[in-house]
């Protein structure tokens, strides 16, 4: 079947391949076909940003021309840090990446994607347990904005167990979190829990 010109398997490896108009192009096909920079949004609460988040930013920054780190207000989650504090921390710890932008938002994610001219969002999956929620979220976003794609990335194995919630809990009990966050975040957590 690889010899058939209309075979998807054949086309996938054909350098002259152009997606059929009748088939919705994949995210990577969309990126490759664009004559403009590829932009993706990485949304999250980042309360606070952890080494796991930073790892995913690094991975996304290699795939896309620009990564927008979108820090959600998330008042229902009652974050420890204000949105402005979280935005500032993200900017501090991500300075080594020259193709990222950090912004806060308190609107629909689909609106943020549109405003930045992004092709979709990047989400991190640490374990199978994350997938059900992320799958539901991706489908809801697609229902709201059919052109919006979701790309799932996994962090390095040694970072896969880190979550902002666990880091905050350890820090609140005066535990050592230096393995899970960068020094600026560790200091910010220490200051928060001193108050």
PDB file of C-alpha atoms in Angstrom:
ATOM      1  CA  UNK A   1       0.000   0.000   0.000  1.00  0.00           C
ATOM      2  CA  UNK A   2       2.933   2.386   0.367  1.00  0.00           C
ATOM      3  CA  UNK A   3       3.087   2.689  -3.424  1.00  0.00           C
ATOM      4  CA  UNK A   4      -0.403   4.138  -3.742  1.00  0.00           C
ATOM      5  CA  UNK A   5      -0.236   7.916  -4.281  1.00  0.00           C
ATOM      6  CA  UNK A   6      -3.425   8.468  -2.274  1.00  0.00           C
ATOM      7  CA  UNK A   7      -2.195   6.453   0.702  1.00  0.00           C
ATOM      8  CA  UNK A   8      -1.866   8.476   3.910  1.00  0.00           C
ATOM      9  CA  UNK A   9       1.202   6.413   4.876  1.00  0.00           C
ATOM     10  CA  UNK A  10       2.797   7.172   1.494  1.00  0.00           C
ATOM     11  CA  UNK A  11       1.937  10.868   1.655  1.00  0.00           C
ATOM     12  CA  UNK A  12       3.303  11.248   5.144  1.00  0.00           C
ATOM     13  CA  UNK A  13       6.804  10.500   3.880  1.00  0.00           C
ATOM     14  CA  UNK A  14       6.490  12.302   0.551  1.00  0.00           C
ATOM     15  CA  UNK A  15       8.332  15.675   0.634  1.00  0.00           C
ATOM     16  CA  UNK A  16       5.866  16.993  -1.964  1.00  0.00           C
ATOM     17  CA  UNK A  17       2.861  16.074   0.139  1.00  0.00           C
ATOM     18  CA  UNK A  18       0.163  18.694   0.603  1.00  0.00           C
ATOM     19  CA  UNK A  19      -2.778  17.874   2.902  1.00  0.00           C
ATOM     20  CA  UNK A  20      -6.044  17.195   1.100  1.00  0.00           C
ATOM     21  CA  UNK A  21      -8.613  19.978   1.568  1.00  0.00           C
ATOM     22  CA  UNK A  22     -11.119  17.307   2.601  1.00  0.00           C
ATOM     23  CA  UNK A  23      -8.951  16.277   5.585  1.00  0.00           C
ATOM     24  CA  UNK A  24      -8.377  18.572   8.563  1.00  0.00           C
ATOM     25  CA  UNK A  25      -4.575  19.116   8.727  1.00  0.00           C
ATOM     26  CA  UNK A  26      -2.697  17.999  11.807  1.00  0.00           C
ATOM     27  CA  UNK A  27      -1.067  20.547  14.100  1.00  0.00           C
ATOM     28  CA  UNK A  28       2.391  19.903  12.671  1.00  0.00           C
ATOM     29  CA  UNK A  29       1.073  20.066   9.089  1.00  0.00           C
ATOM     30  CA  UNK A  30      -0.534  23.380   9.986  1.00  0.00           C
ATOM     31  CA  UNK A  31       2.744  24.693  11.389  1.00  0.00           C
ATOM     32  CA  UNK A  32       4.796  23.496   8.402  1.00  0.00           C
ATOM     33  CA  UNK A  33       2.362  25.010   5.896  1.00  0.00           C
ATOM     34  CA  UNK A  34       2.364  28.474   7.447  1.00  0.00           C
ATOM     35  CA  UNK A  35       4.468  31.203   5.918  1.00  0.00           C
ATOM     36  CA  UNK A  36       4.578  32.961   9.303  1.00  0.00           C
ATOM     37  CA  UNK A  37       6.111  32.201  12.707  1.00  0.00           C
ATOM     38  CA  UNK A  38       4.478  29.336  14.616  1.00  0.00           C
ATOM     39  CA  UNK A  39       3.044  30.426  17.950  1.00  0.00           C
ATOM     40  CA  UNK A  40       1.612  28.306  20.749  1.00  0.00           C
ATOM     41  CA  UNK A  41       0.127  29.145  24.146  1.00  0.00           C
ATOM     42  CA  UNK A  42       1.161  27.256  27.296  1.00  0.00           C
ATOM     43  CA  UNK A  43      -1.571  28.033  29.840  1.00  0.00           C
ATOM     44  CA  UNK A  44      -1.600  27.268  33.538  1.00  0.00           C
ATOM     45  CA  UNK A  45      -1.965  28.644  37.029  1.00  0.00           C
ATOM     46  CA  UNK A  46       1.780  28.359  37.723  1.00  0.00           C
ATOM     47  CA  UNK A  47       1.233  28.728  41.469  1.00  0.00           C
ATOM     48  CA  UNK A  48       4.204  28.619  41.599  1.00  0.00           C
ATOM     49  CA  UNK A  49       6.156  27.697  38.454  1.00  0.00           C
ATOM     50  CA  UNK A  50       8.118  24.473  39.057  1.00  0.00           C
ATOM     51  CA  UNK A  51      11.016  22.695  37.398  1.00  0.00           C
ATOM     52  CA  UNK A  52       8.424  20.526  35.628  1.00  0.00           C
ATOM     53  CA  UNK A  53       6.864  23.606  34.051  1.00  0.00           C
ATOM     54  CA  UNK A  54      10.288  24.919  33.042  1.00  0.00           C
ATOM     55  CA  UNK A  55      11.126  21.588  31.396  1.00  0.00           C
ATOM     56  CA  UNK A  56       7.948  21.770  29.292  1.00  0.00           C
ATOM     57  CA  UNK A  57       8.662  25.381  28.296  1.00  0.00           C
ATOM     58  CA  UNK A  58      12.075  24.247  27.060  1.00  0.00           C
ATOM     59  CA  UNK A  59      10.543  21.436  25.016  1.00  0.00           C
ATOM     60  CA  UNK A  60       7.878  23.702  23.512  1.00  0.00           C
ATOM     61  CA  UNK A  61      10.435  26.413  22.707  1.00  0.00           C
ATOM     62  CA  UNK A  62      12.277  23.943  20.454  1.00  0.00           C
ATOM     63  CA  UNK A  63       9.108  23.110  18.520  1.00  0.00           C
ATOM     64  CA  UNK A  64       7.662  26.594  18.056  1.00  0.00           C
ATOM     65  CA  UNK A  65       8.986  29.989  17.047  1.00  0.00           C
ATOM     66  CA  UNK A  66       7.196  31.581  20.000  1.00  0.00           C
ATOM     67  CA  UNK A  67       5.681  30.219  23.219  1.00  0.00           C
ATOM     68  CA  UNK A  68       3.238  32.374  25.164  1.00  0.00           C
ATOM     69  CA  UNK A  69       3.179  31.446  28.849  1.00  0.00           C
ATOM     70  CA  UNK A  70      -0.384  32.384  29.808  1.00  0.00           C
ATOM     71  CA  UNK A  71      -0.830  32.664  33.576  1.00  0.00           C
ATOM     72  CA  UNK A  72      -4.473  32.140  34.546  1.00  0.00           C
ATOM     73  CA  UNK A  73      -6.045  34.240  37.305  1.00  0.00           C
ATOM     74  CA  UNK A  74      -7.863  31.096  38.563  1.00  0.00           C
ATOM     75  CA  UNK A  75      -9.637  32.725  41.563  1.00  0.00           C
ATOM     76  CA  UNK A  76     -11.585  29.504  42.237  1.00  0.00           C
ATOM     77  CA  UNK A  77      -8.308  27.724  42.983  1.00  0.00           C
ATOM     78  CA  UNK A  78      -7.468  30.381  45.590  1.00  0.00           C
ATOM     79  CA  UNK A  79      -3.827  30.676  44.504  1.00  0.00           C
ATOM     80  CA  UNK A  80      -1.101  31.419  47.035  1.00  0.00           C
ATOM     81  CA  UNK A  81       0.494  34.032  44.775  1.00  0.00           C
ATOM     82  CA  UNK A  82      -1.356  36.861  43.047  1.00  0.00           C
ATOM     83  CA  UNK A  83      -1.492  36.743  39.271  1.00  0.00           C
ATOM     84  CA  UNK A  84       1.036  39.581  39.029  1.00  0.00           C
ATOM     85  CA  UNK A  85       3.418  37.722  41.350  1.00  0.00           C
ATOM     86  CA  UNK A  86       3.109  34.555  39.274  1.00  0.00           C
ATOM     87  CA  UNK A  87       3.683  36.459  36.033  1.00  0.00           C
ATOM     88  CA  UNK A  88       6.798  38.088  37.564  1.00  0.00           C
ATOM     89  CA  UNK A  89       8.154  34.747  38.798  1.00  0.00           C
ATOM     90  CA  UNK A  90       7.658  33.175  35.374  1.00  0.00           C
ATOM     91  CA  UNK A  91       9.498  36.056  33.730  1.00  0.00           C
ATOM     92  CA  UNK A  92      12.369  35.781  36.224  1.00  0.00           C
ATOM     93  CA  UNK A  93      12.923  32.051  35.807  1.00  0.00           C
ATOM     94  CA  UNK A  94      12.453  31.830  32.037  1.00  0.00           C
ATOM     95  CA  UNK A  95      14.987  34.475  30.980  1.00  0.00           C
ATOM     96  CA  UNK A  96      17.208  31.913  29.231  1.00  0.00           C
ATOM     97  CA  UNK A  97      14.533  31.370  26.566  1.00  0.00           C
ATOM     98  CA  UNK A  98      14.518  34.136  23.973  1.00  0.00           C
ATOM     99  CA  UNK A  99      11.341  33.034  22.205  1.00  0.00           C
ATOM    100  CA  UNK A 100       8.868  33.189  25.074  1.00  0.00           C
ATOM    101  CA  UNK A 101       6.397  35.801  26.268  1.00  0.00           C
ATOM    102  CA  UNK A 102       4.598  35.789  29.618  1.00  0.00           C
ATOM    103  CA  UNK A 103       1.153  37.283  30.172  1.00  0.00           C
ATOM    104  CA  UNK A 104      -1.700  36.999  32.656  1.00  0.00           C
ATOM    105  CA  UNK A 105      -5.308  36.340  31.659  1.00  0.00           C
ATOM    106  CA  UNK A 106      -8.766  36.157  33.204  1.00  0.00           C
ATOM    107  CA  UNK A 107     -10.826  35.290  30.125  1.00  0.00           C
ATOM    108  CA  UNK A 108     -11.498  32.204  28.012  1.00  0.00           C
ATOM    109  CA  UNK A 109      -8.355  30.431  26.868  1.00  0.00           C
ATOM    110  CA  UNK A 110      -9.672  30.444  23.300  1.00  0.00           C
ATOM    111  CA  UNK A 111      -9.608  34.240  23.411  1.00  0.00           C
ATOM    112  CA  UNK A 112      -5.939  34.262  24.494  1.00  0.00           C
ATOM    113  CA  UNK A 113      -5.066  31.904  21.633  1.00  0.00           C
ATOM    114  CA  UNK A 114      -6.831  34.163  19.114  1.00  0.00           C
ATOM    115  CA  UNK A 115      -5.285  37.360  20.491  1.00  0.00           C
ATOM    116  CA  UNK A 116      -1.762  35.966  20.074  1.00  0.00           C
ATOM    117  CA  UNK A 117      -2.396  34.429  16.650  1.00  0.00           C
ATOM    118  CA  UNK A 118      -1.478  31.005  18.050  1.00  0.00           C
ATOM    119  CA  UNK A 119      -2.252  27.681  16.386  1.00  0.00           C
ATOM    120  CA  UNK A 120      -3.202  26.091  19.696  1.00  0.00           C
ATOM    121  CA  UNK A 121      -2.097  25.213  23.198  1.00  0.00           C
ATOM    122  CA  UNK A 122       0.537  23.057  24.838  1.00  0.00           C
ATOM    123  CA  UNK A 123      -0.432  21.116  27.940  1.00  0.00           C
ATOM    124  CA  UNK A 124       1.714  18.973  30.193  1.00  0.00           C
ATOM    125  CA  UNK A 125       0.789  15.412  31.139  1.00  0.00           C
ATOM    126  CA  UNK A 126       2.659  13.912  34.084  1.00  0.00           C
ATOM    127  CA  UNK A 127       0.746  10.652  34.388  1.00  0.00           C
ATOM    128  CA  UNK A 128      -2.206   8.739  32.941  1.00  0.00           C
ATOM    129  CA  UNK A 129      -4.376  10.300  35.658  1.00  0.00           C
ATOM    130  CA  UNK A 130      -3.874  13.731  34.036  1.00  0.00           C
ATOM    131  CA  UNK A 131      -5.093  12.577  30.653  1.00  0.00           C
ATOM    132  CA  UNK A 132      -8.841  12.275  31.325  1.00  0.00           C
ATOM    133  CA  UNK A 133      -9.114  15.895  32.478  1.00  0.00           C
ATOM    134  CA  UNK A 134      -6.856  17.184  29.684  1.00  0.00           C
ATOM    135  CA  UNK A 135      -8.808  15.214  27.069  1.00  0.00           C
ATOM    136  CA  UNK A 136     -12.076  16.726  28.290  1.00  0.00           C
ATOM    137  CA  UNK A 137     -10.539  20.215  28.321  1.00  0.00           C
ATOM    138  CA  UNK A 138      -9.139  19.805  24.797  1.00  0.00           C
ATOM    139  CA  UNK A 139     -12.531  18.719  23.451  1.00  0.00           C
ATOM    140  CA  UNK A 140     -14.309  21.619  25.173  1.00  0.00           C
ATOM    141  CA  UNK A 141     -11.797  24.096  23.710  1.00  0.00           C
ATOM    142  CA  UNK A 142     -12.315  22.570  20.266  1.00  0.00           C
ATOM    143  CA  UNK A 143     -16.086  22.885  20.663  1.00  0.00           C
ATOM    144  CA  UNK A 144     -15.616  26.587  21.463  1.00  0.00           C
ATOM    145  CA  UNK A 145     -12.985  27.143  18.754  1.00  0.00           C
ATOM    146  CA  UNK A 146     -12.798  24.402  16.075  1.00  0.00           C
ATOM    147  CA  UNK A 147      -9.450  25.663  14.714  1.00  0.00           C
ATOM    148  CA  UNK A 148      -7.735  25.404  18.098  1.00  0.00           C
ATOM    149  CA  UNK A 149      -5.401  22.437  18.505  1.00  0.00           C
ATOM    150  CA  UNK A 150      -4.056  20.878  21.711  1.00  0.00           C
ATOM    151  CA  UNK A 151      -0.575  19.390  21.937  1.00  0.00           C
ATOM    152  CA  UNK A 152       0.382  17.237  24.923  1.00  0.00           C
ATOM    153  CA  UNK A 153       3.963  17.065  26.156  1.00  0.00           C
ATOM    154  CA  UNK A 154       5.469  15.037  28.964  1.00  0.00           C
ATOM    155  CA  UNK A 155       8.239  16.287  31.252  1.00  0.00           C
ATOM    156  CA  UNK A 156      11.478  14.433  31.939  1.00  0.00           C
ATOM    157  CA  UNK A 157      10.898  11.331  34.079  1.00  0.00           C
ATOM    158  CA  UNK A 158      12.668  12.734  37.117  1.00  0.00           C
ATOM    159  CA  UNK A 159      10.253  15.705  37.098  1.00  0.00           C
ATOM    160  CA  UNK A 160       7.028  13.826  36.398  1.00  0.00           C
ATOM    161  CA  UNK A 161       5.896  13.684  40.035  1.00  0.00           C
ATOM    162  CA  UNK A 162       6.283  17.422  40.732  1.00  0.00           C
ATOM    163  CA  UNK A 163       3.165  19.523  41.152  1.00  0.00           C
ATOM    164  CA  UNK A 164       2.698  23.072  42.401  1.00  0.00           C
ATOM    165  CA  UNK A 165       0.265  21.801  45.068  1.00  0.00           C
ATOM    166  CA  UNK A 166       2.800  19.363  46.535  1.00  0.00           C
ATOM    167  CA  UNK A 167       5.558  21.972  46.441  1.00  0.00           C
ATOM    168  CA  UNK A 168       3.361  24.455  48.349  1.00  0.00           C
ATOM    169  CA  UNK A 169       2.412  21.831  50.916  1.00  0.00           C
ATOM    170  CA  UNK A 170       6.056  20.921  51.560  1.00  0.00           C
ATOM    171  CA  UNK A 171       7.068  24.589  51.765  1.00  0.00           C
ATOM    172  CA  UNK A 172       4.200  25.367  54.168  1.00  0.00           C
ATOM    173  CA  UNK A 173       5.611  22.743  56.551  1.00  0.00           C
ATOM    174  CA  UNK A 174       9.097  24.265  56.301  1.00  0.00           C
ATOM    175  CA  UNK A 175      10.323  21.462  54.045  1.00  0.00           C
ATOM    176  CA  UNK A 176      13.128  21.660  51.511  1.00  0.00           C
ATOM    177  CA  UNK A 177      11.834  22.332  47.979  1.00  0.00           C
ATOM    178  CA  UNK A 178      15.099  23.252  46.244  1.00  0.00           C
ATOM    179  CA  UNK A 179      14.964  20.094  44.093  1.00  0.00           C
ATOM    180  CA  UNK A 180      11.592  21.063  42.666  1.00  0.00           C
ATOM    181  CA  UNK A 181      11.846  24.815  42.016  1.00  0.00           C
ATOM    182  CA  UNK A 182      14.514  27.366  41.129  1.00  0.00           C
ATOM    183  CA  UNK A 183      16.031  29.540  43.906  1.00  0.00           C
ATOM    184  CA  UNK A 184      13.856  32.590  43.108  1.00  0.00           C
ATOM    185  CA  UNK A 185      10.699  30.534  43.580  1.00  0.00           C
ATOM    186  CA  UNK A 186      12.054  28.853  46.712  1.00  0.00           C
ATOM    187  CA  UNK A 187      12.700  32.287  48.205  1.00  0.00           C
ATOM    188  CA  UNK A 188       9.238  33.540  47.202  1.00  0.00           C
ATOM    189  CA  UNK A 189       7.635  30.529  48.888  1.00  0.00           C
ATOM    190  CA  UNK A 190       9.698  31.081  52.029  1.00  0.00           C
ATOM    191  CA  UNK A 191       8.590  34.715  52.153  1.00  0.00           C
ATOM    192  CA  UNK A 192       4.931  33.780  51.682  1.00  0.00           C
ATOM    193  CA  UNK A 193       4.912  31.262  54.495  1.00  0.00           C
ATOM    194  CA  UNK A 194       6.767  33.583  56.883  1.00  0.00           C
ATOM    195  CA  UNK A 195       3.816  35.991  56.815  1.00  0.00           C
TER     196      UNK A 195
END
